[in-house]
mmCIF file of C-alpha atoms and ligand atoms in Angstrom:
data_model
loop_
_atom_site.group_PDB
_atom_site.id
_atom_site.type_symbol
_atom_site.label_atom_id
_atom_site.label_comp_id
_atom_site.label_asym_id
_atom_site.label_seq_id
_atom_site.Cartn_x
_atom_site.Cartn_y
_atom_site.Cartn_z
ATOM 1 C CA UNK A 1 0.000 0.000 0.000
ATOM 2 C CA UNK A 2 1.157 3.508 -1.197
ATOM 3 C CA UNK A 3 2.123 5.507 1.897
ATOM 4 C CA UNK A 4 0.157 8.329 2.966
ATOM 5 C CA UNK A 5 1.161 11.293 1.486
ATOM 6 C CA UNK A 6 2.286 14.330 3.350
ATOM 7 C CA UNK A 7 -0.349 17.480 3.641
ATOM 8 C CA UNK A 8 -0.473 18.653 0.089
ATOM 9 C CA UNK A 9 1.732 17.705 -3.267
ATOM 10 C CA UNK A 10 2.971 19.210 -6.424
ATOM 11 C CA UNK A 11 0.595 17.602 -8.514
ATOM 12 C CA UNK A 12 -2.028 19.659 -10.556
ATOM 13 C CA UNK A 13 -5.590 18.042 -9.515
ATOM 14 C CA UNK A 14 -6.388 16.544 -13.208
ATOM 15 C CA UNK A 15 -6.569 12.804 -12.362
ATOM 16 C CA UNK A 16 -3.458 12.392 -15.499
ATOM 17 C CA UNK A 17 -1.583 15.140 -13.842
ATOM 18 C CA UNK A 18 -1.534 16.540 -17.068
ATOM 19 C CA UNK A 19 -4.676 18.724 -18.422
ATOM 20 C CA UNK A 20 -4.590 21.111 -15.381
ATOM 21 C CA UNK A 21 -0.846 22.690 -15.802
ATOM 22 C CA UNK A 22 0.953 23.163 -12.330
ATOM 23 C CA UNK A 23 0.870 26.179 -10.886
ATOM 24 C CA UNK A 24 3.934 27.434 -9.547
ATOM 25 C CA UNK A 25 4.809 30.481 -6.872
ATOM 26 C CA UNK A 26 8.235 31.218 -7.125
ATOM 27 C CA UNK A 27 10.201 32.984 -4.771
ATOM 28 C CA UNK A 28 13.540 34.892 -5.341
ATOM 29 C CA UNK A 29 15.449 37.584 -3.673
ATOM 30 C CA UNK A 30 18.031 38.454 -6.584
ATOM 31 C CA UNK A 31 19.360 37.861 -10.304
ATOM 32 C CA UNK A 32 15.903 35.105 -11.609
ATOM 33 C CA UNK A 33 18.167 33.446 -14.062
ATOM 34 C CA UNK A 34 16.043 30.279 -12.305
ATOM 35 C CA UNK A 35 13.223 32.044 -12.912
ATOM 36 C CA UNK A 36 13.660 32.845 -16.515
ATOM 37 C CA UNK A 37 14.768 28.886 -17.094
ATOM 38 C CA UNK A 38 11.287 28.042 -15.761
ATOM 39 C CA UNK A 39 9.575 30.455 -18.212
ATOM 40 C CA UNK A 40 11.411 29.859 -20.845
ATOM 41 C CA UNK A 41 10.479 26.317 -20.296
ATOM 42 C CA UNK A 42 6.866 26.594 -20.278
ATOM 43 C CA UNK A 43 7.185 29.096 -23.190
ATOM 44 C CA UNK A 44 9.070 26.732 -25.364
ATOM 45 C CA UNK A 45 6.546 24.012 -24.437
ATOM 46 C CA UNK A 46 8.987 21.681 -21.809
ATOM 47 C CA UNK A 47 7.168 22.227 -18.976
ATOM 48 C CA UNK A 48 3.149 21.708 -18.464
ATOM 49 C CA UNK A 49 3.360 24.857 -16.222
ATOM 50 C CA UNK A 50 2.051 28.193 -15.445
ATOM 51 C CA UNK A 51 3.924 30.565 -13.025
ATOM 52 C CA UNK A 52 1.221 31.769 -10.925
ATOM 53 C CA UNK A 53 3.439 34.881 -8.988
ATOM 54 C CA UNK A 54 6.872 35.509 -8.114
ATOM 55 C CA UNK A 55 7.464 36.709 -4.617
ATOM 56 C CA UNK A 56 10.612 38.886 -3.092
ATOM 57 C CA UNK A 57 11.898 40.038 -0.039
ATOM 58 C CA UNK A 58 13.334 43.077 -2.069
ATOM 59 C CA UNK A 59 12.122 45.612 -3.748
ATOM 60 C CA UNK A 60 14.740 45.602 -6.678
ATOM 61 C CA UNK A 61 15.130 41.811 -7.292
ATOM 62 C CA UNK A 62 15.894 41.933 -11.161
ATOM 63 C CA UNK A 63 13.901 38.520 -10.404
ATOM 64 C CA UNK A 64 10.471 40.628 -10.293
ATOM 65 C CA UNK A 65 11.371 42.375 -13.479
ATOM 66 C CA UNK A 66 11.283 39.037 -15.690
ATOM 67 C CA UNK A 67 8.240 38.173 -13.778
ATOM 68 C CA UNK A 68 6.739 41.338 -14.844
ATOM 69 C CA UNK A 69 8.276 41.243 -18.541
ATOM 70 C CA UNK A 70 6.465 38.155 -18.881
ATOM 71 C CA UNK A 71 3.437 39.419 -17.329
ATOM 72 C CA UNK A 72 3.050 37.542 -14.435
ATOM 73 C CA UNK A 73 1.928 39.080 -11.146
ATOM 74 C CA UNK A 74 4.998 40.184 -8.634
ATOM 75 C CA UNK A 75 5.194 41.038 -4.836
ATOM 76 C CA UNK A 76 7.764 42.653 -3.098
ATOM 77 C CA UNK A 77 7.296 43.164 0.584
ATOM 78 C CA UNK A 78 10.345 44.787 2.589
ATOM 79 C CA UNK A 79 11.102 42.641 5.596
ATOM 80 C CA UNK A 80 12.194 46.003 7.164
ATOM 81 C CA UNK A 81 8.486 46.739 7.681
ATOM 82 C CA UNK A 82 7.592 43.830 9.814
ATOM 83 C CA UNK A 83 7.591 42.862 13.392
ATOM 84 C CA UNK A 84 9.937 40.054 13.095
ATOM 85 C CA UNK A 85 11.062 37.221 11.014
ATOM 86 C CA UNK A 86 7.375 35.328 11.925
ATOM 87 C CA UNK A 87 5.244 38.492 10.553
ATOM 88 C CA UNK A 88 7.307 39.119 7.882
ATOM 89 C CA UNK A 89 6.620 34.880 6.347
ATOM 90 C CA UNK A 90 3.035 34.872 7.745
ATOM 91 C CA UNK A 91 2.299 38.191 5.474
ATOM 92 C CA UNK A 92 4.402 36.783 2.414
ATOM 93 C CA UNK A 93 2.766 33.292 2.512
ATOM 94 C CA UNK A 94 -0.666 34.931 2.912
ATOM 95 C CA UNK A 95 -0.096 36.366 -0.538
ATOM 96 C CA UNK A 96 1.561 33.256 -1.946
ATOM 97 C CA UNK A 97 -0.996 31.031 -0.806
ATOM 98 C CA UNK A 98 -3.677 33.649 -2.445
ATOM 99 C CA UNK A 99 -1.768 32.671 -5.786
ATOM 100 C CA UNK A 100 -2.768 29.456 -5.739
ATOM 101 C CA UNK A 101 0.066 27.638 -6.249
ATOM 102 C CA UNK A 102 0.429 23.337 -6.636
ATOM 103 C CA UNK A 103 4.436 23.976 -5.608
ATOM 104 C CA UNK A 104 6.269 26.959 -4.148
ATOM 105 C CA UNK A 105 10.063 27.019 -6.096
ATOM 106 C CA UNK A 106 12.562 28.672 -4.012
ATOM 107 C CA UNK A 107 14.646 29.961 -7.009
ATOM 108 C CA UNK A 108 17.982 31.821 -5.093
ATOM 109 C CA UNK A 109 15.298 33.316 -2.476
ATOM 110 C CA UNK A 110 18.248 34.317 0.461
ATOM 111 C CA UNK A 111 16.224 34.480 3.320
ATOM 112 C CA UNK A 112 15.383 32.118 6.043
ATOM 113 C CA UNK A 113 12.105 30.361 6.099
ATOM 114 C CA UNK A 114 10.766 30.014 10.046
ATOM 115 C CA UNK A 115 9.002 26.508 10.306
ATOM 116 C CA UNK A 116 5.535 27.901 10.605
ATOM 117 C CA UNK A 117 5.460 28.777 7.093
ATOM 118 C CA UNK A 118 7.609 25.345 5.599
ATOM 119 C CA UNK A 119 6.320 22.867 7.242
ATOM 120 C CA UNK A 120 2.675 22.640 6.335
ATOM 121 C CA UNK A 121 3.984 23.213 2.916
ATOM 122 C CA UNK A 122 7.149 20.852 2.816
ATOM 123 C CA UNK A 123 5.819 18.679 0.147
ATOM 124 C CA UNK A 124 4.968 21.057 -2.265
ATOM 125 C CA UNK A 125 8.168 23.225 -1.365
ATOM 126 C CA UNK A 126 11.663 22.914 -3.067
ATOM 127 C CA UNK A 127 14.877 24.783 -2.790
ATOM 128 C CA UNK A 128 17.346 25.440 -5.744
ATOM 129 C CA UNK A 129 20.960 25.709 -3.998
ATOM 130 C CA UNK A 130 24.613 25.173 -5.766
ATOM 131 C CA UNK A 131 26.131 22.471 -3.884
ATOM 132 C CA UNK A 132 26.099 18.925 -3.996
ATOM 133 C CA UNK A 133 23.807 18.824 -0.448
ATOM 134 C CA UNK A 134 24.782 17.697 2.210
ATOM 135 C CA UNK A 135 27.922 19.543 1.057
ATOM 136 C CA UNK A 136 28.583 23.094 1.227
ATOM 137 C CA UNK A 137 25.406 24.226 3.328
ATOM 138 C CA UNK A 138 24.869 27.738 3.259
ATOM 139 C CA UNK A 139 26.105 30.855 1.618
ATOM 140 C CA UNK A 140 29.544 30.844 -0.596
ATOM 141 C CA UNK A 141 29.573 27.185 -1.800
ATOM 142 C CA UNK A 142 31.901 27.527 -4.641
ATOM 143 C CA UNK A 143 34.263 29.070 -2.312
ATOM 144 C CA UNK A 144 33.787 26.220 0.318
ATOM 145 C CA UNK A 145 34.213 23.820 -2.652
ATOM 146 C CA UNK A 146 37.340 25.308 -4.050
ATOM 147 C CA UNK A 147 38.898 25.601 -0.179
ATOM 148 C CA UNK A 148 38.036 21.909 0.216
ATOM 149 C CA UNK A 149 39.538 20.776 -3.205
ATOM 150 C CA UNK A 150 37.589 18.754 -4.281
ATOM 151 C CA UNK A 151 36.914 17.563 -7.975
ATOM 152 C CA UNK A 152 32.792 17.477 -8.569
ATOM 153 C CA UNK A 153 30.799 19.898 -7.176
ATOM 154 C CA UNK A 154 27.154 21.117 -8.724
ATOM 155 C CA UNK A 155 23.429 22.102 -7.863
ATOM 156 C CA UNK A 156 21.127 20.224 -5.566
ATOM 157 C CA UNK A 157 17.145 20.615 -5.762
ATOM 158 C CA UNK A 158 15.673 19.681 -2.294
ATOM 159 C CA UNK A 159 12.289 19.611 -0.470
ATOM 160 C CA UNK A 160 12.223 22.546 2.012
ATOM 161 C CA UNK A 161 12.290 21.671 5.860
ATOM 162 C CA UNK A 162 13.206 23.851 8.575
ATOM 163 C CA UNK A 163 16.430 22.289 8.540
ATOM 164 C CA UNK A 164 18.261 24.757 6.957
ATOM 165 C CA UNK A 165 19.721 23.076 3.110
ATOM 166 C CA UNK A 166 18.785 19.834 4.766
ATOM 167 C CA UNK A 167 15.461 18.803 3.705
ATOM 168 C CA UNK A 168 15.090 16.223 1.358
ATOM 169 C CA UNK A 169 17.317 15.926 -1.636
ATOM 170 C CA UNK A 170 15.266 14.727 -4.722
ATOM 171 C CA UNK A 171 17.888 15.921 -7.808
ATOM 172 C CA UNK A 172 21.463 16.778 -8.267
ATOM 173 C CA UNK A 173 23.600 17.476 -11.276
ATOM 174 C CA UNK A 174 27.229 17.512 -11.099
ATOM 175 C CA UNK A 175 30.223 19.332 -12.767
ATOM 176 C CA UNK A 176 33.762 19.177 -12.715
ATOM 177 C CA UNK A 177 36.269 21.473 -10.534
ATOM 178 C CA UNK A 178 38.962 21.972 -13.126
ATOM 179 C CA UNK A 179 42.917 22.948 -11.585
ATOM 180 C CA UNK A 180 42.817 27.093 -11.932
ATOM 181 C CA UNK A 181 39.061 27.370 -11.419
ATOM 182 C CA UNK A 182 38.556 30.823 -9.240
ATOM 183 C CA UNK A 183 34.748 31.142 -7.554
ATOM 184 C CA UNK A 184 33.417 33.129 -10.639
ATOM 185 C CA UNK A 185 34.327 30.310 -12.975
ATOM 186 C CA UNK A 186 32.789 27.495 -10.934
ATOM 187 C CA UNK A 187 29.945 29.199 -10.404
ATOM 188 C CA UNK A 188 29.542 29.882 -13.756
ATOM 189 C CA UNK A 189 29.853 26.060 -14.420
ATOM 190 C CA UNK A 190 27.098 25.206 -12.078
ATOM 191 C CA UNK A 191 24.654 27.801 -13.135
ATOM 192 C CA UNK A 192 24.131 26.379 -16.988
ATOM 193 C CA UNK A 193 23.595 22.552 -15.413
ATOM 194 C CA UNK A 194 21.466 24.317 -12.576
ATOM 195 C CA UNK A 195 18.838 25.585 -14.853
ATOM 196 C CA UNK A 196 17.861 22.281 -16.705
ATOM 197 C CA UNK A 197 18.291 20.300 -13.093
ATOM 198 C CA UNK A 198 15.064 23.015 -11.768
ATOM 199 C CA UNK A 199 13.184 22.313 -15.280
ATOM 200 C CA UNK A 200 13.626 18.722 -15.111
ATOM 201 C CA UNK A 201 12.589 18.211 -12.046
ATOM 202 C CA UNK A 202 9.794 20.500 -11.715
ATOM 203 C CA UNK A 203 8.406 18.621 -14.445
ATOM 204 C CA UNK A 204 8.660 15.641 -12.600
ATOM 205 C CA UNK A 205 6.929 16.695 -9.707
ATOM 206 C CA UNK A 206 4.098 18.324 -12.135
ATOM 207 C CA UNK A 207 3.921 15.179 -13.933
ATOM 208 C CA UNK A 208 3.137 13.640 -10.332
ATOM 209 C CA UNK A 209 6.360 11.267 -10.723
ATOM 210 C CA UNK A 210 8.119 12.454 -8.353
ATOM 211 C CA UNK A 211 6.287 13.452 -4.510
ATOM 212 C CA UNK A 212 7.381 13.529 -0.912
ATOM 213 C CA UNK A 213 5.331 10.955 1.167
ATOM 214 C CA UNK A 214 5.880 10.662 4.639
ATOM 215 C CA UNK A 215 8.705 8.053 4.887
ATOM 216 C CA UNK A 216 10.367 9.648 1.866
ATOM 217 C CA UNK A 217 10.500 10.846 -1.915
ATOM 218 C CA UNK A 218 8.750 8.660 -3.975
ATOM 219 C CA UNK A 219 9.553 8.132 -7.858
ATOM 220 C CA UNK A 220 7.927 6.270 -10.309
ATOM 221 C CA UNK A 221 6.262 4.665 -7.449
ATOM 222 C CA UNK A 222 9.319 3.483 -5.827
ATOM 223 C CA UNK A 223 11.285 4.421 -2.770
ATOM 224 C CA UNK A 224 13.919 6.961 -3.941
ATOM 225 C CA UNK A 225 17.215 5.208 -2.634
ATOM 226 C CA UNK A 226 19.575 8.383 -3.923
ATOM 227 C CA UNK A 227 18.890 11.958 -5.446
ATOM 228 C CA UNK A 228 18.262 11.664 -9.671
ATOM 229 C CA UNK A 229 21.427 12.592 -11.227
ATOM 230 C CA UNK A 230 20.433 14.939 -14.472
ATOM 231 C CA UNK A 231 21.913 13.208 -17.248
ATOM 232 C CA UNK A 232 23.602 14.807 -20.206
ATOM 233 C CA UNK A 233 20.789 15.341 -21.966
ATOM 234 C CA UNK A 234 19.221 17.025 -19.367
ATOM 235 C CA UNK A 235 15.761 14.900 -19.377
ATOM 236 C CA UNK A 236 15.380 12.595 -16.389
ATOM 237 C CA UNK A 237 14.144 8.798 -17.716
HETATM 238 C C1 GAR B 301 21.388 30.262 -7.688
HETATM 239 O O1 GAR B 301 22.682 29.854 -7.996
HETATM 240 C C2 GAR B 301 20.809 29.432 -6.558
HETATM 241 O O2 GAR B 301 21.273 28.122 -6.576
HETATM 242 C C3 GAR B 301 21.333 30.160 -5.356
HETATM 243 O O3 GAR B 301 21.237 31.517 -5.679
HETATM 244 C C4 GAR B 301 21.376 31.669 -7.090
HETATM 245 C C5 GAR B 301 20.223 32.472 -7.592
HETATM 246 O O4 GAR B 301 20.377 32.748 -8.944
HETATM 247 N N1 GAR B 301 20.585 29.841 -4.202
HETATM 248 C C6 GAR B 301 21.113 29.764 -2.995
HETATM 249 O O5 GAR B 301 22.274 29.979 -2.758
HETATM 250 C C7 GAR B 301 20.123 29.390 -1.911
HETATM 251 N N2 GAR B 301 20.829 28.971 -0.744
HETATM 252 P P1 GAR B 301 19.183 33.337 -9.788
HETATM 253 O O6 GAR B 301 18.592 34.485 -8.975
HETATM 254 O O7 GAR B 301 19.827 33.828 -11.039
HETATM 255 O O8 GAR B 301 18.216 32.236 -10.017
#
């Protein structure tokens, strides 16, 4: 018997999956390069999707620009105007939950998440960050991967917990360190596999192939053993 599955899910409520597209909220605080991978992705017809907002905790995320460019609805609020770190979430999530949204895509969004606001939402919740998790937790992973030495590093796509980088891993893709590599030029390297790592795997949770349940992610039906490793042609099997 299929384990219970954990208070929500990614999937878009058409029985296939497939005729309703997935709604995403995404949430970034800077750049949107993730962003634009997921639009351009739905645009070009890879991903059975609709972006249904894009949420910031600043005001001049470039992030809400492409949201805007492509005409989807974009919030701002300034954390600066809140009680505290609790008032500040409850008010964001208020307006992400008002979007609708089947998942929530943390796309470079730098600011903690308390665990009033993840974990009701932890299935439906994932986190784009630039290490191979559990390595390099935090802020600055190339430079933690270049001071370490060591020869893969890449982009991990988890399920958000309160844990800080430590929910759930569900996809990875890995590059090489190459001898001479400075922080730029790593990061650089991660950034083109990170794109099609978020695509691919949002699809796969849209699709309804991949889910958190409540002893673990689930894909294809079957107890996920390891995170997915993005192959070279950037579609997962
Ligand atoms: C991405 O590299 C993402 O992995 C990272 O921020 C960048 C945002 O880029 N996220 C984190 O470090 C989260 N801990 P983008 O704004 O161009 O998508």
């Amino acid at each position: 018997m299929a384990p219970p599955a954990l208070e929500g899910s990614a999937t878009a409520g058409a029985p296939d999956g497939r005729s309703t597209p997935c709604r995403i909220a995404v949430l970034a605080s800077g750049r949107g390069s993730n962003l634009q991978a997921l639009l351009d992705a739905i645009a070009g017809g890879r991903l059975h999707a609709t972006v249904c907002g894009v949420f910031s905790d600043r005001t001049d995320a470039p992030a809400l620009a492409r949201a805007r460019a492509a005409g989807i609805p974009a919030t701002a609020l300034s954390p600066r105007a809140f009680a505290d770190r609790a008032a500040f979430d409850a008010a964001l999530f208020e307006r992400v939950d008002a979007s609708r949204p089947d998942l929530i895509v943390c796309a470079g969004y730098m600011r903690l998440l308390g665990a009033d606001v993840v974990a009701p939402r932890s299935a439906r919740m994932i986190n784009v960050h630039p290490s191979l998790l559990p390595a390099f937790k935090g802020l600055h992973t190339h430079r933690q991967a270049l001071a370490a030495g060591v020869t893969e590093h890449g982009a991990s796509i988890h399920f958000v917990t309160a844990d800080l980088d430590g929910g759930p891993v569900a996809a990875q893709a890995v590059v090489p360190v190459h001898a001479g590599d400075d922080e730029a030029m790593l990061a650089a390297r991660v950034l083109v596999r990170e794109h099609p790592l978020l695509v691919a795997t949002v699809e796969l949770l849209a699709s309804g192939r991949l889910a958190l349940e409540c002893d673990g992610i689930v894909y294809d039906g079957a107890r996920l053993q390891a995170p997915l490793q993005l192959p070279a042609n950037n579609r997962f099997a």
